[in-house]
Amino acid sequence: MAAVLFDFSGTLFRVETTESWLRAVLAGAGHILPEPELTRTARALEAAGALPGGVEPEEIPADLAELWAVRDQSAELHRAAYTGLSRRVALPDAGLYDALYNRHMTPAAWTPYPDSARVLRTLRDRGVGVGVVSNIGWDLRPVFREHGLDACVDAYVLSYEHGVQKPDPRLFSVACEALGADPRRVLMVGDNRAADGGAAALGCRVHFVDHLPTEHRPDALLPVLDLVV
């Protein structure tokens, strides 16, 4: 393989829990909720799917369905879709909805999987090109820099920067071109079979991992090193 493409959320990094997300924002805004209410609110936000990179919504409200389908094509659409979901849940201050969205874009909200650094650094040492291809509405590069992994990534291809989202093969094509790699010699690694599987249309090999909490997925990326020969 000449290069490996990785998805971001659920593949290389995991977002914090919904409760942690809510606690951090409430604390930053100086709001205190009784524990039972905080727990109920976090559960409601999780059911709504309001945390990007977290649990999928149990149901997409009809008035958000069209927006949801194209949410990763721009920063504005992404914010509107997720704040639209969070607004389904009552919060003590209207400003908290944007604060919640802003929180998820910070490096503090993300933790790399235990084997991410090992796999990325090994690929770099082997001279294998690495790209990150993500359906997202914001710049994730600071997350990689904060965790010391930016030097391991040769190209970032983010849906909102190109107006195209996975599984559209065009996004994977941009990544292959950025790495100067023939798609037939590229491996795509992701957690979403529908979205990440779109790379197969170009002839890329595809490998899937499960989107699990970091403590439950210590070494799922290691097989990638055996696939790149």
PDB file of C-alpha atoms in Angstrom:
ATOM      1  CA  MET A   1       0.000   0.000   0.000  1.00  0.00           C
ATOM      2  CA  ALA A   2       1.278   3.454  -0.906  1.00  0.00           C
ATOM      3  CA  ALA A   3      -0.965   5.316   1.547  1.00  0.00           C
ATOM      4  CA  VAL A   4      -3.547   4.923   4.286  1.00  0.00           C
ATOM      5  CA  LEU A   5      -6.574   7.141   4.752  1.00  0.00           C
ATOM      6  CA  PHE A   6      -8.188   7.358   8.169  1.00  0.00           C
ATOM      7  CA  ASP A   7     -11.531   8.625   9.338  1.00  0.00           C
ATOM      8  CA  PHE A   8     -11.347  10.899  12.398  1.00  0.00           C
ATOM      9  CA  SER A   9     -14.192  10.419  14.886  1.00  0.00           C
ATOM     10  CA  GLY A  10     -14.658   6.847  16.027  1.00  0.00           C
ATOM     11  CA  THR A  11     -11.523   5.732  14.200  1.00  0.00           C
ATOM     12  CA  LEU A  12      -8.491   7.693  15.398  1.00  0.00           C
ATOM     13  CA  PHE A  13     -10.172   9.785  18.107  1.00  0.00           C
ATOM     14  CA  ARG A  14     -13.209   9.492  20.362  1.00  0.00           C
ATOM     15  CA  VAL A  15     -15.238  12.447  21.584  1.00  0.00           C
ATOM     16  CA  GLU A  16     -15.932  12.825  25.300  1.00  0.00           C
ATOM     17  CA  THR A  17     -19.145  11.505  26.816  1.00  0.00           C
ATOM     18  CA  THR A  18     -22.295  13.584  26.583  1.00  0.00           C
ATOM     19  CA  GLU A  19     -22.282  14.087  30.335  1.00  0.00           C
ATOM     20  CA  SER A  20     -18.662  15.286  30.340  1.00  0.00           C
ATOM     21  CA  TRP A  21     -19.498  17.631  27.451  1.00  0.00           C
ATOM     22  CA  LEU A  22     -22.455  19.127  29.286  1.00  0.00           C
ATOM     23  CA  ARG A  23     -20.595  19.435  32.600  1.00  0.00           C
ATOM     24  CA  ALA A  24     -17.711  21.304  30.987  1.00  0.00           C
ATOM     25  CA  VAL A  25     -20.012  23.812  29.299  1.00  0.00           C
ATOM     26  CA  LEU A  26     -22.150  24.403  32.381  1.00  0.00           C
ATOM     27  CA  ALA A  27     -19.043  24.940  34.492  1.00  0.00           C
ATOM     28  CA  GLY A  28     -17.596  27.357  31.960  1.00  0.00           C
ATOM     29  CA  ALA A  29     -20.813  29.369  31.946  1.00  0.00           C
ATOM     30  CA  GLY A  30     -21.156  29.341  35.737  1.00  0.00           C
ATOM     31  CA  HIS A  31     -24.338  27.269  35.771  1.00  0.00           C
ATOM     32  CA  ILE A  32     -25.010  24.654  38.416  1.00  0.00           C
ATOM     33  CA  LEU A  33     -27.653  21.978  37.930  1.00  0.00           C
ATOM     34  CA  PRO A  34     -28.656  19.461  40.600  1.00  0.00           C
ATOM     35  CA  GLU A  35     -27.124  16.086  39.789  1.00  0.00           C
ATOM     36  CA  PRO A  36     -30.419  14.356  38.922  1.00  0.00           C
ATOM     37  CA  GLU A  37     -31.320  17.176  36.531  1.00  0.00           C
ATOM     38  CA  LEU A  38     -27.860  17.216  34.971  1.00  0.00           C
ATOM     39  CA  THR A  39     -28.031  13.468  34.403  1.00  0.00           C
ATOM     40  CA  ARG A  40     -31.492  13.719  32.839  1.00  0.00           C
ATOM     41  CA  THR A  41     -30.390  16.571  30.597  1.00  0.00           C
ATOM     42  CA  ALA A  42     -27.300  14.687  29.428  1.00  0.00           C
ATOM     43  CA  ARG A  43     -29.432  11.662  28.596  1.00  0.00           C
ATOM     44  CA  ALA A  44     -31.875  13.829  26.654  1.00  0.00           C
ATOM     45  CA  LEU A  45     -29.040  15.443  24.678  1.00  0.00           C
ATOM     46  CA  GLU A  46     -27.632  12.011  23.909  1.00  0.00           C
ATOM     47  CA  ALA A  47     -30.982  10.710  22.713  1.00  0.00           C
ATOM     48  CA  ALA A  48     -31.269  13.789  20.501  1.00  0.00           C
ATOM     49  CA  GLY A  49     -27.834  13.054  19.009  1.00  0.00           C
ATOM     50  CA  ALA A  50     -26.754  16.601  19.798  1.00  0.00           C
ATOM     51  CA  LEU A  51     -23.056  15.839  20.392  1.00  0.00           C
ATOM     52  CA  PRO A  52     -21.182  15.677  17.071  1.00  0.00           C
ATOM     53  CA  GLY A  53     -19.115  12.515  16.968  1.00  0.00           C
ATOM     54  CA  GLY A  54     -21.242  10.992  19.702  1.00  0.00           C
ATOM     55  CA  VAL A  55     -24.325   8.811  19.626  1.00  0.00           C
ATOM     56  CA  GLU A  56     -26.470   9.038  16.504  1.00  0.00           C
ATOM     57  CA  PRO A  57     -29.895  10.681  17.003  1.00  0.00           C
ATOM     58  CA  GLU A  58     -32.672   8.299  17.937  1.00  0.00           C
ATOM     59  CA  GLU A  59     -34.867  10.206  15.493  1.00  0.00           C
ATOM     60  CA  ILE A  60     -34.242  13.096  13.102  1.00  0.00           C
ATOM     61  CA  PRO A  61     -36.976  15.721  13.497  1.00  0.00           C
ATOM     62  CA  ALA A  62     -38.863  16.240  10.240  1.00  0.00           C
ATOM     63  CA  ASP A  63     -37.949  19.920  10.087  1.00  0.00           C
ATOM     64  CA  LEU A  64     -34.237  19.055  10.274  1.00  0.00           C
ATOM     65  CA  ALA A  65     -34.202  16.090   7.891  1.00  0.00           C
ATOM     66  CA  GLU A  66     -33.030  17.959   4.788  1.00  0.00           C
ATOM     67  CA  LEU A  67     -30.400  19.871   6.745  1.00  0.00           C
ATOM     68  CA  TRP A  68     -29.173  16.692   8.429  1.00  0.00           C
ATOM     69  CA  ALA A  69     -28.589  14.982   5.090  1.00  0.00           C
ATOM     70  CA  VAL A  70     -26.092  17.661   3.967  1.00  0.00           C
ATOM     71  CA  ARG A  71     -24.768  18.810   7.346  1.00  0.00           C
ATOM     72  CA  ASP A  72     -21.127  17.993   6.598  1.00  0.00           C
ATOM     73  CA  GLN A  73     -20.926  20.103   3.437  1.00  0.00           C
ATOM     74  CA  SER A  74     -20.222  23.395   5.214  1.00  0.00           C
ATOM     75  CA  ALA A  75     -19.401  24.824   8.615  1.00  0.00           C
ATOM     76  CA  GLU A  76     -22.710  26.699   8.688  1.00  0.00           C
ATOM     77  CA  LEU A  77     -24.793  23.629   7.882  1.00  0.00           C
ATOM     78  CA  HIS A  78     -22.941  21.537  10.474  1.00  0.00           C
ATOM     79  CA  ARG A  79     -23.504  24.041  13.267  1.00  0.00           C
ATOM     80  CA  ALA A  80     -27.149  24.551  12.305  1.00  0.00           C
ATOM     81  CA  ALA A  81     -27.855  20.820  12.265  1.00  0.00           C
ATOM     82  CA  TYR A  82     -26.337  20.046  15.645  1.00  0.00           C
ATOM     83  CA  THR A  83     -27.556  23.127  17.476  1.00  0.00           C
ATOM     84  CA  GLY A  84     -30.954  22.360  15.968  1.00  0.00           C
ATOM     85  CA  LEU A  85     -30.842  18.990  17.710  1.00  0.00           C
ATOM     86  CA  SER A  86     -29.577  20.372  21.017  1.00  0.00           C
ATOM     87  CA  ARG A  87     -32.352  22.981  21.071  1.00  0.00           C
ATOM     88  CA  ARG A  88     -34.836  20.121  21.426  1.00  0.00           C
ATOM     89  CA  VAL A  89     -33.597  19.873  25.010  1.00  0.00           C
ATOM     90  CA  ALA A  90     -34.368  22.595  27.571  1.00  0.00           C
ATOM     91  CA  LEU A  91     -31.271  24.304  28.989  1.00  0.00           C
ATOM     92  CA  PRO A  92     -31.081  27.096  31.604  1.00  0.00           C
ATOM     93  CA  ASP A  93     -29.542  29.629  29.196  1.00  0.00           C
ATOM     94  CA  ALA A  94     -30.093  30.080  25.448  1.00  0.00           C
ATOM     95  CA  GLY A  95     -26.387  30.790  25.009  1.00  0.00           C
ATOM     96  CA  LEU A  96     -25.527  27.255  26.083  1.00  0.00           C
ATOM     97  CA  TYR A  97     -26.537  25.748  22.742  1.00  0.00           C
ATOM     98  CA  ASP A  98     -23.745  27.484  20.856  1.00  0.00           C
ATOM     99  CA  ALA A  99     -21.414  26.933  23.807  1.00  0.00           C
ATOM    100  CA  LEU A 100     -22.031  23.191  23.573  1.00  0.00           C
ATOM    101  CA  TYR A 101     -21.259  23.217  19.870  1.00  0.00           C
ATOM    102  CA  ASN A 102     -18.103  25.265  20.445  1.00  0.00           C
ATOM    103  CA  ARG A 103     -16.914  22.878  23.157  1.00  0.00           C
ATOM    104  CA  HIS A 104     -16.913  19.868  20.857  1.00  0.00           C
ATOM    105  CA  MET A 105     -14.460  21.634  18.527  1.00  0.00           C
ATOM    106  CA  THR A 106     -11.807  21.949  21.227  1.00  0.00           C
ATOM    107  CA  PRO A 107      -8.919  19.481  21.607  1.00  0.00           C
ATOM    108  CA  ALA A 108     -10.016  18.918  25.217  1.00  0.00           C
ATOM    109  CA  ALA A 109     -13.163  17.193  23.963  1.00  0.00           C
ATOM    110  CA  TRP A 110     -11.217  14.500  22.092  1.00  0.00           C
ATOM    111  CA  THR A 111      -9.067  11.552  23.135  1.00  0.00           C
ATOM    112  CA  PRO A 112      -6.996   9.444  20.731  1.00  0.00           C
ATOM    113  CA  TYR A 113      -7.553   5.709  20.799  1.00  0.00           C
ATOM    114  CA  PRO A 114      -4.755   3.941  22.708  1.00  0.00           C
ATOM    115  CA  ASP A 115      -3.131   2.596  19.535  1.00  0.00           C
ATOM    116  CA  SER A 116      -3.574   5.649  17.287  1.00  0.00           C
ATOM    117  CA  ALA A 117      -0.154   7.160  17.995  1.00  0.00           C
ATOM    118  CA  ARG A 118       1.658   3.857  17.523  1.00  0.00           C
ATOM    119  CA  VAL A 119      -0.028   3.150  14.200  1.00  0.00           C
ATOM    120  CA  LEU A 120       0.396   6.660  12.796  1.00  0.00           C
ATOM    121  CA  ARG A 121       4.054   6.906  13.837  1.00  0.00           C
ATOM    122  CA  THR A 122       4.849   3.463  12.488  1.00  0.00           C
ATOM    123  CA  LEU A 123       3.331   4.347   9.122  1.00  0.00           C
ATOM    124  CA  ARG A 124       5.330   7.573   9.058  1.00  0.00           C
ATOM    125  CA  ASP A 125       8.536   5.691   9.849  1.00  0.00           C
ATOM    126  CA  ARG A 126       7.806   3.252   7.022  1.00  0.00           C
ATOM    127  CA  GLY A 127       7.331   6.094   4.577  1.00  0.00           C
ATOM    128  CA  VAL A 128       3.646   5.346   4.016  1.00  0.00           C
ATOM    129  CA  GLY A 129       1.531   8.387   3.199  1.00  0.00           C
ATOM    130  CA  VAL A 130      -1.229   9.171   5.704  1.00  0.00           C
ATOM    131  CA  GLY A 131      -4.381  11.158   5.091  1.00  0.00           C
ATOM    132  CA  VAL A 132      -7.350  12.007   7.291  1.00  0.00           C
ATOM    133  CA  VAL A 133     -10.676  12.063   5.450  1.00  0.00           C
ATOM    134  CA  SER A 134     -13.535  13.272   7.615  1.00  0.00           C
ATOM    135  CA  ASN A 135     -17.167  14.287   7.311  1.00  0.00           C
ATOM    136  CA  ILE A 136     -16.984  17.321   9.562  1.00  0.00           C
ATOM    137  CA  GLY A 137     -17.893  20.986   9.817  1.00  0.00           C
ATOM    138  CA  TRP A 138     -14.784  22.413  11.485  1.00  0.00           C
ATOM    139  CA  ASP A 139     -10.983  22.313  11.388  1.00  0.00           C
ATOM    140  CA  LEU A 140      -9.741  19.284  13.303  1.00  0.00           C
ATOM    141  CA  ARG A 141      -6.027  20.002  12.738  1.00  0.00           C
ATOM    142  CA  PRO A 142      -5.622  21.597  16.208  1.00  0.00           C
ATOM    143  CA  VAL A 143      -6.787  18.313  17.778  1.00  0.00           C
ATOM    144  CA  PHE A 144      -3.951  16.444  16.090  1.00  0.00           C
ATOM    145  CA  ARG A 145      -1.451  19.161  17.028  1.00  0.00           C
ATOM    146  CA  GLU A 146      -2.539  19.149  20.672  1.00  0.00           C
ATOM    147  CA  HIS A 147      -2.006  15.390  20.890  1.00  0.00           C
ATOM    148  CA  GLY A 148       1.337  15.480  19.060  1.00  0.00           C
ATOM    149  CA  LEU A 149       0.093  13.610  15.995  1.00  0.00           C
ATOM    150  CA  ASP A 150       0.014  16.330  13.357  1.00  0.00           C
ATOM    151  CA  ALA A 151       3.497  15.414  12.103  1.00  0.00           C
ATOM    152  CA  CYS A 152       2.170  11.959  11.224  1.00  0.00           C
ATOM    153  CA  VAL A 153      -0.495  13.272   8.827  1.00  0.00           C
ATOM    154  CA  ASP A 154       0.428  14.289   5.287  1.00  0.00           C
ATOM    155  CA  ALA A 155      -2.992  15.493   4.147  1.00  0.00           C
ATOM    156  CA  TYR A 156      -6.306  16.488   5.702  1.00  0.00           C
ATOM    157  CA  VAL A 157      -9.369  16.247   3.474  1.00  0.00           C
ATOM    158  CA  LEU A 158     -12.369  17.644   5.324  1.00  0.00           C
ATOM    159  CA  SER A 159     -15.855  17.602   3.860  1.00  0.00           C
ATOM    160  CA  TYR A 160     -16.737  21.174   4.792  1.00  0.00           C
ATOM    161  CA  GLU A 161     -13.651  22.498   3.003  1.00  0.00           C
ATOM    162  CA  HIS A 162     -14.649  20.805  -0.245  1.00  0.00           C
ATOM    163  CA  GLY A 163     -18.451  20.923  -0.121  1.00  0.00           C
ATOM    164  CA  VAL A 164     -18.559  17.159  -0.584  1.00  0.00           C
ATOM    165  CA  GLN A 165     -19.202  14.488   2.024  1.00  0.00           C
ATOM    166  CA  LYS A 166     -18.564  10.768   2.237  1.00  0.00           C
ATOM    167  CA  PRO A 167     -19.516   8.366   0.709  1.00  0.00           C
ATOM    168  CA  ASP A 168     -19.073  10.539  -2.400  1.00  0.00           C
ATOM    169  CA  PRO A 169     -15.936   9.100  -4.081  1.00  0.00           C
ATOM    170  CA  ARG A 170     -14.787  12.620  -4.942  1.00  0.00           C
ATOM    171  CA  LEU A 171     -13.664  13.247  -1.371  1.00  0.00           C
ATOM    172  CA  PHE A 172     -11.482  10.131  -1.363  1.00  0.00           C
ATOM    173  CA  SER A 173     -10.159  11.073  -4.784  1.00  0.00           C
ATOM    174  CA  VAL A 174      -8.993  14.439  -3.436  1.00  0.00           C
ATOM    175  CA  ALA A 175      -7.145  12.618  -0.656  1.00  0.00           C
ATOM    176  CA  CYS A 176      -5.444  10.188  -3.034  1.00  0.00           C
ATOM    177  CA  GLU A 177      -4.360  13.035  -5.275  1.00  0.00           C
ATOM    178  CA  ALA A 178      -3.005  14.994  -2.301  1.00  0.00           C
ATOM    179  CA  LEU A 179      -0.865  11.985  -1.374  1.00  0.00           C
ATOM    180  CA  GLY A 180       0.119  11.247  -4.965  1.00  0.00           C
ATOM    181  CA  ALA A 181      -1.203   7.713  -4.567  1.00  0.00           C
ATOM    182  CA  ASP A 182      -3.020   5.400  -6.961  1.00  0.00           C
ATOM    183  CA  PRO A 183      -6.348   4.565  -5.238  1.00  0.00           C
ATOM    184  CA  ARG A 184      -5.717   0.890  -5.964  1.00  0.00           C
ATOM    185  CA  ARG A 185      -2.739   1.117  -3.601  1.00  0.00           C
ATOM    186  CA  VAL A 186      -4.612   2.971  -0.844  1.00  0.00           C
ATOM    187  CA  LEU A 187      -6.270   1.595   2.290  1.00  0.00           C
ATOM    188  CA  MET A 188      -9.214   3.449   3.834  1.00  0.00           C
ATOM    189  CA  VAL A 189      -9.778   2.852   7.554  1.00  0.00           C
ATOM    190  CA  GLY A 190     -13.053   3.929   9.130  1.00  0.00           C
ATOM    191  CA  ASP A 191     -15.902   3.026  11.451  1.00  0.00           C
ATOM    192  CA  ASN A 192     -18.867   3.780   9.199  1.00  0.00           C
ATOM    193  CA  ARG A 193     -19.541   1.210   6.502  1.00  0.00           C
ATOM    194  CA  ALA A 194     -21.868   3.454   4.534  1.00  0.00           C
ATOM    195  CA  ALA A 195     -19.696   6.578   4.584  1.00  0.00           C
ATOM    196  CA  ASP A 196     -16.168   5.161   4.623  1.00  0.00           C
ATOM    197  CA  GLY A 197     -17.092   2.322   2.302  1.00  0.00           C
ATOM    198  CA  GLY A 198     -17.438   4.910  -0.462  1.00  0.00           C
ATOM    199  CA  ALA A 199     -13.686   4.637  -1.015  1.00  0.00           C
ATOM    200  CA  ALA A 200     -14.193   1.218  -2.572  1.00  0.00           C
ATOM    201  CA  ALA A 201     -15.745   2.883  -5.640  1.00  0.00           C
ATOM    202  CA  LEU A 202     -12.271   4.202  -6.485  1.00  0.00           C
ATOM    203  CA  GLY A 203     -10.650   0.824  -6.020  1.00  0.00           C
ATOM    204  CA  CYS A 204      -9.352   1.487  -2.505  1.00  0.00           C
ATOM    205  CA  ARG A 205      -9.194  -1.347  -0.043  1.00  0.00           C
ATOM    206  CA  VAL A 206     -11.386  -0.658   2.995  1.00  0.00           C
ATOM    207  CA  HIS A 207     -10.899  -1.770   6.598  1.00  0.00           C
ATOM    208  CA  PHE A 208     -13.414  -1.130   9.374  1.00  0.00           C
ATOM    209  CA  VAL A 209     -13.116  -0.673  13.131  1.00  0.00           C
ATOM    210  CA  ASP A 210     -15.889  -0.358  15.705  1.00  0.00           C
ATOM    211  CA  HIS A 211     -16.873   3.057  17.093  1.00  0.00           C
ATOM    212  CA  LEU A 212     -16.410   2.249  20.785  1.00  0.00           C
ATOM    213  CA  PRO A 213     -15.223   4.117  23.885  1.00  0.00           C
ATOM    214  CA  THR A 214     -11.421   4.259  24.063  1.00  0.00           C
ATOM    215  CA  GLU A 215     -11.260   1.948  27.081  1.00  0.00           C
ATOM    216  CA  HIS A 216     -13.123  -0.739  25.130  1.00  0.00           C
ATOM    217  CA  ARG A 217     -10.965  -0.538  22.008  1.00  0.00           C
ATOM    218  CA  PRO A 218      -7.279  -0.664  22.930  1.00  0.00           C
ATOM    219  CA  ASP A 219      -5.774  -2.236  19.812  1.00  0.00           C
ATOM    220  CA  ALA A 220      -8.265  -2.377  16.926  1.00  0.00           C
ATOM    221  CA  LEU A 221      -6.045  -0.255  14.677  1.00  0.00           C
ATOM    222  CA  LEU A 222      -2.968  -2.463  14.974  1.00  0.00           C
ATOM    223  CA  PRO A 223      -4.070  -4.842  12.162  1.00  0.00           C
ATOM    224  CA  VAL A 224      -3.664  -1.899   9.782  1.00  0.00           C
ATOM    225  CA  LEU A 225       0.093  -2.307  10.084  1.00  0.00           C
ATOM    226  CA  ASP A 226      -0.155  -5.863   8.754  1.00  0.00           C
ATOM    227  CA  LEU A 227      -2.353  -4.763   5.865  1.00  0.00           C
ATOM    228  CA  VAL A 228       0.163  -2.206   4.657  1.00  0.00           C
ATOM    229  CA  VAL A 229       2.897  -4.282   3.024  1.00  0.00           C
TER     230      VAL A 229
END
